[in-house]
mmCIF file of C-alpha atoms in Angstrom:
data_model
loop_
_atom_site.group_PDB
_atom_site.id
_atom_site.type_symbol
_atom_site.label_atom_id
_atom_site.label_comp_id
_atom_site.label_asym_id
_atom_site.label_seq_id
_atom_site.Cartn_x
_atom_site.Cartn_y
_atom_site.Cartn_z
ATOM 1 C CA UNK K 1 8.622 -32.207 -21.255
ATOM 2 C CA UNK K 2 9.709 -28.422 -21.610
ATOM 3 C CA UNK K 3 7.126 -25.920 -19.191
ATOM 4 C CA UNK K 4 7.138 -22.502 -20.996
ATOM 5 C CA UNK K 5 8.393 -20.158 -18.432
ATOM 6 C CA UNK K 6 6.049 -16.778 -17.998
ATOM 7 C CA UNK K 7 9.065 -15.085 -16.103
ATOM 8 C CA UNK K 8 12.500 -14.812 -16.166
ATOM 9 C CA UNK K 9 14.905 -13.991 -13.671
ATOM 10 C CA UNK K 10 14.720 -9.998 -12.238
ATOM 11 C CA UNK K 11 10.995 -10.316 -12.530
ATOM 12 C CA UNK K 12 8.979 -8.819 -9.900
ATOM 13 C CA UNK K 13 6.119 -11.202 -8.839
ATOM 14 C CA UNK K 14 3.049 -11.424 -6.322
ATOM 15 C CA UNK K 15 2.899 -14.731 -4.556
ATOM 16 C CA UNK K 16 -0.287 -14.793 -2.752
ATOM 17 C CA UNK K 17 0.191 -15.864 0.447
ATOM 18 C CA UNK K 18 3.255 -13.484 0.786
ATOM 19 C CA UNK K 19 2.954 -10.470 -1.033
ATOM 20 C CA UNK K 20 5.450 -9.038 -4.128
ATOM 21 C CA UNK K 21 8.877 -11.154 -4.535
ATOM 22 C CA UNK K 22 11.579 -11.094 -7.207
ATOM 23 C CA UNK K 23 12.512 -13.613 -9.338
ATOM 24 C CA UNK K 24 16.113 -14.394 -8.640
ATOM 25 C CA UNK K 25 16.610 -17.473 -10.473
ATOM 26 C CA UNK K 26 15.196 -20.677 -12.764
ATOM 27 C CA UNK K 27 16.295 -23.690 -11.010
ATOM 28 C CA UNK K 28 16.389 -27.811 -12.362
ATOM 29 C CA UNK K 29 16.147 -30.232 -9.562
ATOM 30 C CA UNK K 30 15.697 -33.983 -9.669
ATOM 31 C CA UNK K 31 13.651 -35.236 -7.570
ATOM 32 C CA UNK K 32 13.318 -38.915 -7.168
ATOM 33 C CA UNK K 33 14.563 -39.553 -10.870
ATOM 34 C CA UNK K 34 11.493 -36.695 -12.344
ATOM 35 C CA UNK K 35 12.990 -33.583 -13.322
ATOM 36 C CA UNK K 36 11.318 -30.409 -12.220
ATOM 37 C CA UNK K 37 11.893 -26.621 -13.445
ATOM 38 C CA UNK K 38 11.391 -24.488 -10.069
ATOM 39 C CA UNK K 39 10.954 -20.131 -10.358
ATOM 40 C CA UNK K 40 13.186 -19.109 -6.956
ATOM 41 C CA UNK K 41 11.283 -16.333 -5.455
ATOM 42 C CA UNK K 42 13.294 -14.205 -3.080
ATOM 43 C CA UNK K 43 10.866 -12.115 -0.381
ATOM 44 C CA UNK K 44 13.503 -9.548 1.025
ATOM 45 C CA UNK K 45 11.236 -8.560 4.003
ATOM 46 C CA UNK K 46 10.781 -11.797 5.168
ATOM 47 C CA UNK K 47 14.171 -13.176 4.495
ATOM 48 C CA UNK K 48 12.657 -15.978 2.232
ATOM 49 C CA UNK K 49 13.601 -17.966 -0.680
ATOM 50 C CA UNK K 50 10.138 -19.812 -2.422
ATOM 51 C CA UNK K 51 10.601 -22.380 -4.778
ATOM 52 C CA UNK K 52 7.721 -22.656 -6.959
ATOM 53 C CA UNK K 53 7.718 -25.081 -9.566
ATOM 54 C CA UNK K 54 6.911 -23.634 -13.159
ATOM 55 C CA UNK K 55 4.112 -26.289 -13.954
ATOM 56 C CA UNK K 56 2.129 -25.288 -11.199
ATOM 57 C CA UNK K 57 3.269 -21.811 -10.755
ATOM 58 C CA UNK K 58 -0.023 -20.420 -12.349
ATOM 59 C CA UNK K 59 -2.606 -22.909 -9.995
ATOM 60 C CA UNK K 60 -0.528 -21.495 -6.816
ATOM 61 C CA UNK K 61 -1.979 -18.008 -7.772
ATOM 62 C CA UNK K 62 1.654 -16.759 -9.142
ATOM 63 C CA UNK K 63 1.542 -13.801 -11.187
ATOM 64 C CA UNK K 64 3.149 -10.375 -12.297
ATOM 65 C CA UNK K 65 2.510 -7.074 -10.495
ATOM 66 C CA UNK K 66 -0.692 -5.138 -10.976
ATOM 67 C CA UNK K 67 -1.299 -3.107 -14.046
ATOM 68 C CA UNK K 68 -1.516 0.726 -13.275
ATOM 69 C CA UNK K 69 -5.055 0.649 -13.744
ATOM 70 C CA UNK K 70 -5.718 -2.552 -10.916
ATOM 71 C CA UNK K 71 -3.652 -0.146 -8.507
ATOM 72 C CA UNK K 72 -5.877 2.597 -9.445
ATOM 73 C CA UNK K 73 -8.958 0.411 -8.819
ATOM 74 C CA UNK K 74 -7.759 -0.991 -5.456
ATOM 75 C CA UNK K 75 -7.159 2.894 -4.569
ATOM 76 C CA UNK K 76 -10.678 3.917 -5.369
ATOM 77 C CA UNK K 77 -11.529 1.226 -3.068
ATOM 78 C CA UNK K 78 -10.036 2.664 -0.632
ATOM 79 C CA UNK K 79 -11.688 5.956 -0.674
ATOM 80 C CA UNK K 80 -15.015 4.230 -0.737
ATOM 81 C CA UNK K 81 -17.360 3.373 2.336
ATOM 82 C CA UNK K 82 -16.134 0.721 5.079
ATOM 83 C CA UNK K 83 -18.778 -2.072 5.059
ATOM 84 C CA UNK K 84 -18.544 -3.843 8.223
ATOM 85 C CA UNK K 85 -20.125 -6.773 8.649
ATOM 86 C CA UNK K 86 -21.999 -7.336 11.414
ATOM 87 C CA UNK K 87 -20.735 -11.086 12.253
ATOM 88 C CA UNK K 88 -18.779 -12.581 14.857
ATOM 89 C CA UNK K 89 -15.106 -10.982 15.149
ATOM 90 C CA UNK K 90 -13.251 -14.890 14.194
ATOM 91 C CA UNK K 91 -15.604 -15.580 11.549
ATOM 92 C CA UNK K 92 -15.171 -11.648 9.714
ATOM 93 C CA UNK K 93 -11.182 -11.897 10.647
ATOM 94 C CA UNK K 94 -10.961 -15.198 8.690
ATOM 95 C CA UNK K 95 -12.817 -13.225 5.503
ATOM 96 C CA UNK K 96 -10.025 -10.571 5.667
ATOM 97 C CA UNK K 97 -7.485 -13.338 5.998
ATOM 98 C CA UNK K 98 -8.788 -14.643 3.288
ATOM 99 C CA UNK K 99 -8.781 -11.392 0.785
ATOM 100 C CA UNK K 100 -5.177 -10.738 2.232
ATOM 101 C CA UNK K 101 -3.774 -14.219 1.109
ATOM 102 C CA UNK K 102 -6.007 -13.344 -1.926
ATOM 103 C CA UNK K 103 -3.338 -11.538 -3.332
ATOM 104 C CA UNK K 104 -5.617 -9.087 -5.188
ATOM 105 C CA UNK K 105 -5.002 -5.970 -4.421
ATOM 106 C CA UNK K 106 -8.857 -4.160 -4.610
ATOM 107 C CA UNK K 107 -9.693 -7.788 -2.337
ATOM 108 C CA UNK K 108 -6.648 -6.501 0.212
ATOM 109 C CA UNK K 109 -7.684 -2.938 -0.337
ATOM 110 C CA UNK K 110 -11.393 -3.731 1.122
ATOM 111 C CA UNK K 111 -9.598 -5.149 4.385
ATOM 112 C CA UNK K 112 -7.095 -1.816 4.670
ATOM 113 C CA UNK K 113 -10.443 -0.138 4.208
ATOM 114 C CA UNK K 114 -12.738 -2.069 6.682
ATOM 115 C CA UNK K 115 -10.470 -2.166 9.730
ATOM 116 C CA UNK K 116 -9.242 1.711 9.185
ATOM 117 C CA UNK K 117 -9.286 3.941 12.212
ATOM 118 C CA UNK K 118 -8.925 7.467 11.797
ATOM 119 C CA UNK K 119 -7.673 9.709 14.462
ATOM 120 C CA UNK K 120 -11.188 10.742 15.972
ATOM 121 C CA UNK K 121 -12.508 6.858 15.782
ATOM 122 C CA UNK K 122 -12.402 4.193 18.404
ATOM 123 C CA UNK K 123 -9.614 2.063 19.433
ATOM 124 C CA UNK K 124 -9.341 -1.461 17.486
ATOM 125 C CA UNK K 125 -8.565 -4.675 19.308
ATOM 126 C CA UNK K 126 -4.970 -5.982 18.825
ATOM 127 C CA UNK K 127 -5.813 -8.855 16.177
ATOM 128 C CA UNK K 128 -7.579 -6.260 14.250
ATOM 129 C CA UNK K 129 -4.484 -3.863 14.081
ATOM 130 C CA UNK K 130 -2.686 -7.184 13.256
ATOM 131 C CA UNK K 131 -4.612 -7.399 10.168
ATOM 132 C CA UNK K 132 -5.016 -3.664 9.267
ATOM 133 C CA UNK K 133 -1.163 -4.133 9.128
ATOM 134 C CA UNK K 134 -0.880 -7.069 7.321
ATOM 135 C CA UNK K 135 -3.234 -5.795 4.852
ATOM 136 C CA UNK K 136 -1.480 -2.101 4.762
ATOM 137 C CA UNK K 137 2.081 -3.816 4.313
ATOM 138 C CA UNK K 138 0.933 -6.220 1.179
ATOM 139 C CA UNK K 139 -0.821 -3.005 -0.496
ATOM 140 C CA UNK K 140 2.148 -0.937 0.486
ATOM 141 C CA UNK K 141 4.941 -3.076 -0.990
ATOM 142 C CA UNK K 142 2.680 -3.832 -4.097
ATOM 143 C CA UNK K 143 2.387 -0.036 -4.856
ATOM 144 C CA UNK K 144 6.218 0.870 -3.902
ATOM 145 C CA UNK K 145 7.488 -1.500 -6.710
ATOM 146 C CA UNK K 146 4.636 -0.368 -9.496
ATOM 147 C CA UNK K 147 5.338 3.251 -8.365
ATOM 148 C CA UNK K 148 9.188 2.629 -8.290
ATOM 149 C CA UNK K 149 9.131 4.550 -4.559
ATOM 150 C CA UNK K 150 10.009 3.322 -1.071
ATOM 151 C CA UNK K 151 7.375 1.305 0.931
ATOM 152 C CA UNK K 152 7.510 4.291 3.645
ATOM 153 C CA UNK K 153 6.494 6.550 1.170
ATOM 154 C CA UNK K 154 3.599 3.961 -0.272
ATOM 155 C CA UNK K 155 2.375 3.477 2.810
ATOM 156 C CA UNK K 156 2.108 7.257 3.497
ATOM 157 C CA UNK K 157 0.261 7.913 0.182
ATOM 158 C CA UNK K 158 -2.177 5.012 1.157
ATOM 159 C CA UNK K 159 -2.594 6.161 4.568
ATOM 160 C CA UNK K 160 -3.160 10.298 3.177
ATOM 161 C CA UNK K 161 -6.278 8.435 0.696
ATOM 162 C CA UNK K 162 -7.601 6.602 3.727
ATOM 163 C CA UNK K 163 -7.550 9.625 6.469
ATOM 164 C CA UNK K 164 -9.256 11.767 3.600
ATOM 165 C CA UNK K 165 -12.021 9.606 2.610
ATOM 166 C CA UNK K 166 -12.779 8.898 6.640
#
């Protein structure tokens, strides 16, 4: 049985449970007499090699980087109103885990947006900075490689749309 294979090796790819990766090789591995075609998914922040297998690469939410226009739409999203809702912290903190492991960046966008503090605002508890972060970074490194800039300088630009709209 021959999987067609969506990427090839050098591809930049969004896992969702850890953000943008590259492709750094197309594996075969037998494993207990069935063969299996694996993508190898290096995440340089994290120091991680994925295997994902190319059958079920497209169930476990694998896919290319976000067009131009998704980026653009994740920044508006930014710039819009936070909508906090007004539930109990664990149950809203599971939501944003949620849109972060998501992998969509307008879903991660909402969470950078929701749990933004400004300068002027009150201080956030340290498992909401946790998130903010979490969500920030994914946003951050997703931008840097459509861009082709540094996450730093991502981050910055994100942060400079966020401190406007607030």
């Amino acid at each position: 049985m021959s999987e067609s294979l969506d990427f090839t090796t050098g591809d930049h790819v969004v896992y969702p449970a850890h953000g943008v990766g590259q492709i750094i090789g197309i594996e075969n591995h037998s494993i207990a007499d069935i063969n299996v075609t694996l993508y190898a998914i290096q995440f340089e922040k994290e120091r991680m090699t994925l295997k994902v297998p190319v059958a079920k690469a497209k169930a476990s939410g694998l896919r290319r980087l976000s067009t131009k226009d998704r980026i653009k739409a994740a920044m508006e999203t930014l710039q819009g109103p936070s909508k906090v809702k007004r539930i109990m912290w664990s149950r809203r903190a599971q939501e944003y885990e949620a849109k972060i492991n998501s992998g969509d960046p307008v879903s991660i966008a909402e969470v950078v947006r929701d749990l933004y503090r400004g300068e002027d605002q009150s201080d956030q508890s340290y498992s909401e900075r946790q998130i903010y972060h979490a969500a920030l970074e994914r946003l951050a490194r997703e931008l840097a490689v459509v861009e082709k800039i540094d996450e730093r300088k991502a981050t910055e630009k994100l942060e400079a749309v966020l401190s406007k709209a607030a």
